[in-house]
mmCIF file of C-alpha atoms in Angstrom:
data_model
loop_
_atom_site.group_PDB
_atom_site.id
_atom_site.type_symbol
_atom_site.label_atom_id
_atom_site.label_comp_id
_atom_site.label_asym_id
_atom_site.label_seq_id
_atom_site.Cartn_x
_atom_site.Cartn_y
_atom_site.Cartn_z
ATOM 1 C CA UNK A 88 -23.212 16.314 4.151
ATOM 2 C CA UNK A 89 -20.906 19.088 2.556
ATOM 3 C CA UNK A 90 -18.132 20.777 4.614
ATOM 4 C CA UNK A 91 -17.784 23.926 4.672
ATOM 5 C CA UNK A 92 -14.890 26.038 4.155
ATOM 6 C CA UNK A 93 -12.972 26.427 7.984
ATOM 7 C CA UNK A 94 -11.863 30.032 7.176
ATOM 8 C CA UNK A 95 -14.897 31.701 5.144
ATOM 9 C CA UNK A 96 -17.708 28.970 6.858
ATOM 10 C CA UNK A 97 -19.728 30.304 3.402
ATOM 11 C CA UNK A 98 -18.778 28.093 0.868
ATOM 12 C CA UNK A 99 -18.384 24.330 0.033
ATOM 13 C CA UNK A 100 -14.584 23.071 0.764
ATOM 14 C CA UNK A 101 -12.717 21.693 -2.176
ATOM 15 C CA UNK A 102 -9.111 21.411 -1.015
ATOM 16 C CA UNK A 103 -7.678 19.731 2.207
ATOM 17 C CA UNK A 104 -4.465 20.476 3.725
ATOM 18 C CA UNK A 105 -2.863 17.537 5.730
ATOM 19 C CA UNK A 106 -0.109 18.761 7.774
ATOM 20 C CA UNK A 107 1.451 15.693 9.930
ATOM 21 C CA UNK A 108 3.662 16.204 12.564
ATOM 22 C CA UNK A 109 5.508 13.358 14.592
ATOM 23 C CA UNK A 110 2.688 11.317 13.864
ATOM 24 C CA UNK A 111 -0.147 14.091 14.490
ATOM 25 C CA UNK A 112 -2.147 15.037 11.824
ATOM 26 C CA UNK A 113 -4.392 18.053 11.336
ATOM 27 C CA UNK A 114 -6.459 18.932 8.554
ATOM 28 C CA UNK A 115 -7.778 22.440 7.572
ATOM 29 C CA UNK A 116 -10.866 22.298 4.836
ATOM 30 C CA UNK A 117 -11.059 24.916 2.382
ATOM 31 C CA UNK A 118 -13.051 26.602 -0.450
ATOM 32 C CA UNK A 119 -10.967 27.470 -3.975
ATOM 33 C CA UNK A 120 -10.490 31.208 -2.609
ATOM 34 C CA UNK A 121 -9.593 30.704 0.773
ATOM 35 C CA UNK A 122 -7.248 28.384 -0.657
ATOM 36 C CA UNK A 123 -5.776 30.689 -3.162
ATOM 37 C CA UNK A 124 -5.419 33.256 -0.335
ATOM 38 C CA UNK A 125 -3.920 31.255 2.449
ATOM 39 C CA UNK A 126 -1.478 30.300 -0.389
ATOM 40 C CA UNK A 127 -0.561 33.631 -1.676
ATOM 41 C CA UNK A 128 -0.349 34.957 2.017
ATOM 42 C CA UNK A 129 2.171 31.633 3.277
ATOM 43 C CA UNK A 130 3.441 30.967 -0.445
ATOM 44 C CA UNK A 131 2.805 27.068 -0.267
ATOM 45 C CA UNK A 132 1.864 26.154 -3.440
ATOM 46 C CA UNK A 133 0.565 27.542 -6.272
ATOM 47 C CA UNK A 134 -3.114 27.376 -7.127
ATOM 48 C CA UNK A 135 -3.397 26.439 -11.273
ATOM 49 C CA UNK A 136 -5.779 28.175 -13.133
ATOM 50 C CA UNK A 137 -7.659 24.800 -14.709
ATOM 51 C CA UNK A 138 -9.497 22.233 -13.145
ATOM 52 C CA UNK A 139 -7.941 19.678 -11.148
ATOM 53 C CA UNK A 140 -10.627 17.021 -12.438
ATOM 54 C CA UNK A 141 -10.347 17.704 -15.510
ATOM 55 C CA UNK A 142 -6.025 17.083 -15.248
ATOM 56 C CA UNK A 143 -6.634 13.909 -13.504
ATOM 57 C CA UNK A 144 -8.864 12.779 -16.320
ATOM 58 C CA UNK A 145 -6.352 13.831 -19.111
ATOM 59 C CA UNK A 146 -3.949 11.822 -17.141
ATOM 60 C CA UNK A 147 -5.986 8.725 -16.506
ATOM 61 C CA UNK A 148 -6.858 8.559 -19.911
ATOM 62 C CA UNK A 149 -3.332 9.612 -21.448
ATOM 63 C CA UNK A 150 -2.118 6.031 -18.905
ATOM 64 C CA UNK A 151 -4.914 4.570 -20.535
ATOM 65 C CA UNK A 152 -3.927 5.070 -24.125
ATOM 66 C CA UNK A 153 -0.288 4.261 -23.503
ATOM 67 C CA UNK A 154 -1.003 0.813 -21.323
ATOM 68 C CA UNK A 155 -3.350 -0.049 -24.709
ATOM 69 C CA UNK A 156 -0.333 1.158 -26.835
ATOM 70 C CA UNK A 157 2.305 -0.838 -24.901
ATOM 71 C CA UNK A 158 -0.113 -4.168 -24.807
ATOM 72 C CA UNK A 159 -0.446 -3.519 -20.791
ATOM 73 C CA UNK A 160 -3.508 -4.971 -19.168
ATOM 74 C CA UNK A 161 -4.769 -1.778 -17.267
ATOM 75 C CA UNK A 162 -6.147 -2.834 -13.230
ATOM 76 C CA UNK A 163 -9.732 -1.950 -14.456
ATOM 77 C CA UNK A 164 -8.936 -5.412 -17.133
ATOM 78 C CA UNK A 165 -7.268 -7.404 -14.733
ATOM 79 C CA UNK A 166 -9.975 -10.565 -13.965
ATOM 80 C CA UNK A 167 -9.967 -13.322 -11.378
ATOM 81 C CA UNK A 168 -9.070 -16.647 -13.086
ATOM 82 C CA UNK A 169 -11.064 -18.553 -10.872
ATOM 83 C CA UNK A 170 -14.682 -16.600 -10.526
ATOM 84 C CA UNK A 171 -14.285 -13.913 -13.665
ATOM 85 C CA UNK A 172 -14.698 -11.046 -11.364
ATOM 86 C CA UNK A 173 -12.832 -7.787 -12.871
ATOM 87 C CA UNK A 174 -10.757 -5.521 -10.390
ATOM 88 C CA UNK A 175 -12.943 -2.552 -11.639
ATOM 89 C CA UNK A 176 -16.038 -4.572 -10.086
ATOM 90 C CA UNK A 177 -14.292 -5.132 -6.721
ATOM 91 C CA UNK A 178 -13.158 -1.775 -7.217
ATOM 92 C CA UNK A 179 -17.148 -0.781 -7.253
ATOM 93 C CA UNK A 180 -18.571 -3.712 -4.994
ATOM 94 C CA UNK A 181 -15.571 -3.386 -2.474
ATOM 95 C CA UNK A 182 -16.417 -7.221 -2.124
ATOM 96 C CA UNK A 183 -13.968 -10.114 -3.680
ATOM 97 C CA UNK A 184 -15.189 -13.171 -5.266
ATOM 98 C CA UNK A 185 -13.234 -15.569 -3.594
ATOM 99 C CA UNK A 186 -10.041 -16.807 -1.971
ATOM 100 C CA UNK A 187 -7.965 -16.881 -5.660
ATOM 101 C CA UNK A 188 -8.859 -12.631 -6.187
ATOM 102 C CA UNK A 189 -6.706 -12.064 -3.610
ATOM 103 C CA UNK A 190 -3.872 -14.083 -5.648
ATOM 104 C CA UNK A 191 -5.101 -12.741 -8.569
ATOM 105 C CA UNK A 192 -5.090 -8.996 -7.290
ATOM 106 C CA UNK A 193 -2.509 -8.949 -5.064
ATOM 107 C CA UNK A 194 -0.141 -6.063 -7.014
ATOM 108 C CA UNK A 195 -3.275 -4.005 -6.519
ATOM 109 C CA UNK A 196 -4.531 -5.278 -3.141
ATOM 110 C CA UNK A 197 -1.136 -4.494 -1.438
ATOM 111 C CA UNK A 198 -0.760 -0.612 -0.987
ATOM 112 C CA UNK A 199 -4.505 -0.904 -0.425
ATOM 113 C CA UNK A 200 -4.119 -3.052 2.286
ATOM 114 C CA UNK A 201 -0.955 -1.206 3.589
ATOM 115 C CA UNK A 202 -2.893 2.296 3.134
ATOM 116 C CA UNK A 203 -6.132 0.918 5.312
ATOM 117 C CA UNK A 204 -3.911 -1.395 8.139
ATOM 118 C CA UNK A 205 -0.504 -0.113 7.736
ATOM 119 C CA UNK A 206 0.672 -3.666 6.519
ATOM 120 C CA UNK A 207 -0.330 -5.882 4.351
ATOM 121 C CA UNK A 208 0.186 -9.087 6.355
ATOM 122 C CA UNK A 209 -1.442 -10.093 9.715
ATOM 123 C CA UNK A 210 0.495 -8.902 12.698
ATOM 124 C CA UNK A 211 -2.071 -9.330 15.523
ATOM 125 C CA UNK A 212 -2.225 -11.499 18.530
ATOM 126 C CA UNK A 213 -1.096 -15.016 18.109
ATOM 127 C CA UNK A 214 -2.569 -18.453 20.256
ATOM 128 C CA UNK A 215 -0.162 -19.309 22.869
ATOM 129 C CA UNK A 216 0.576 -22.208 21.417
ATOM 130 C CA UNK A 217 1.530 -21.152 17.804
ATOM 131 C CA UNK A 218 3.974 -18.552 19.120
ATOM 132 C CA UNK A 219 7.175 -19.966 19.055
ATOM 133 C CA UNK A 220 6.610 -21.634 15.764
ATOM 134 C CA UNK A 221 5.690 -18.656 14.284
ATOM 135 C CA UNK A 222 7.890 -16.854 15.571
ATOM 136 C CA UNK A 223 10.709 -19.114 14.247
ATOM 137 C CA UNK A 224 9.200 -19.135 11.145
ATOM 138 C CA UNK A 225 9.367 -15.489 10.878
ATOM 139 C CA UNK A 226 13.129 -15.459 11.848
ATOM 140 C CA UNK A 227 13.706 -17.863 8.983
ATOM 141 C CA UNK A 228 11.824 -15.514 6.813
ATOM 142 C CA UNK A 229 14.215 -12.703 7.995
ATOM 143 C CA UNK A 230 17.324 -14.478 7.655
ATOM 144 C CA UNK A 231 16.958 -15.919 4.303
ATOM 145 C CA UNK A 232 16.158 -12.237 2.716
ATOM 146 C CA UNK A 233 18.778 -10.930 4.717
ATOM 147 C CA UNK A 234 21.041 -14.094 3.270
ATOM 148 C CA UNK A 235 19.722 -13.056 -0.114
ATOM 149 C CA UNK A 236 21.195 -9.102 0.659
ATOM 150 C CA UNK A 237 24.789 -10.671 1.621
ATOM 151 C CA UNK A 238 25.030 -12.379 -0.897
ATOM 152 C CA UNK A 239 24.139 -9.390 -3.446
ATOM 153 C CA UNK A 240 26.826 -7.477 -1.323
ATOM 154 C CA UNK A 241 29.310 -10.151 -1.860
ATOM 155 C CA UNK A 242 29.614 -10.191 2.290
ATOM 156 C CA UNK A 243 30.437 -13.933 2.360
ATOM 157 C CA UNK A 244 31.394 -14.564 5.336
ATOM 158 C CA UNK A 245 28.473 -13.210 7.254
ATOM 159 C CA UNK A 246 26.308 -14.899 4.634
ATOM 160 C CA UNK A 247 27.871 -18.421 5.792
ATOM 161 C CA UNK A 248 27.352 -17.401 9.413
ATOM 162 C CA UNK A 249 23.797 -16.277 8.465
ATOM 163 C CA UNK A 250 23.206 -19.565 6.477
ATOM 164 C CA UNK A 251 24.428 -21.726 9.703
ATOM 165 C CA UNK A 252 22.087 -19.888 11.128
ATOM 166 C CA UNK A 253 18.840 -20.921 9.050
ATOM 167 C CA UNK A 254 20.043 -24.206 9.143
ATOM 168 C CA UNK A 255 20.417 -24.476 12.623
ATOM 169 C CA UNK A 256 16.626 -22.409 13.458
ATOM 170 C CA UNK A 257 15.740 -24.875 10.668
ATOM 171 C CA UNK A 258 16.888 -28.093 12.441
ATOM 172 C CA UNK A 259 15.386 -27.365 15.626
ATOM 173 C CA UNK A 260 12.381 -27.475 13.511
ATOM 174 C CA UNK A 261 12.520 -30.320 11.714
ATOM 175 C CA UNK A 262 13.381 -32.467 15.121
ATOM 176 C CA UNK A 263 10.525 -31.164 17.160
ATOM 177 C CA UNK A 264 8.234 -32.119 13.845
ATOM 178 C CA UNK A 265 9.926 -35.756 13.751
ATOM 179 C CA UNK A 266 8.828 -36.289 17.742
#
């Protein structure tokens, strides 16, 4: 189904304007004219007077050339070292092979994963009975990369107090696991 321009209602909308404020976003669909009006009238941005496509493609391909040019595997290249499938055939399929893609194509699986959920690990409900381990284990997770940011800092002291820390979460642990 094609949308229609929301000023004109004649012809097909090409451009979308996302405006998002605290948290609310609207959208207002719009043909190449309207769009070259509403910006002359408000002064937003500038319309150019070449095809977007055919930018996008000069660009793709110009990243192209230059990841063959500087020996870098591009993402469509990249292949699952377990079950051969390429990202460029996820990409199409929208289906992995198995468990070792999402090793495999984790740089590129990431921001996907953080675009679609918002994060790219599992933060939903836990079984009442995992809870406090997890939530330990999180902690530990937390401390040690905060540990990690001291010690870059050279803020010693509260790295030894954060390290006492880990090792004390960590102890609690490892007694409960020796019951």
């Amino acid at each position: 189904m094609q949308m229609l321009c929301q000023i004109c209602k004649k012809k097909k909308a090409t451009i979308t304007l996302t405006k998002i404020v605290e948290g609310q976003k609207t959208e207002i669909h719009l043909c190449k004219d309207c769009a070259a009006a509403f910006s002359d009238k408000f002064s937003l941005f500038p319309l150019p007077q070449f095809d977007i496509n055919d930018l996008l493609a000069d660009l793709l391909n110009a990243i192209d050339l230059y990841h063959k040019e500087e020996g870098i595997v591009s993402d469509k290249e990249i292949e699952c070292s377990n079950c051969h499938l390429t990202y460029n055939d996820f990409r199409k399929s929208g289906k992995l092979g198995c468990s070792v893609c999402y090793h495999d194509f984790r740089d590129q699986l990431t921001p996907l994963l953080r675009r679609l959920h918002g994060n790219s690990e599992h933060v939903g409900k836990i079984p009442q009975q995992s809870k406090g381990k997890l939530n330990k284990i999180r902690k530990i997770k937390q401390l040690k990369k905060e540990l990690q940011e001291l010690i870059l800092k050279e803020e010693y002291e509260k790295a030894a107090n954060t390290r006492d820390e880990i090792l004390k979460l960590e102890g609690v642990s490892k007694k409960k696991n020796a019951k």
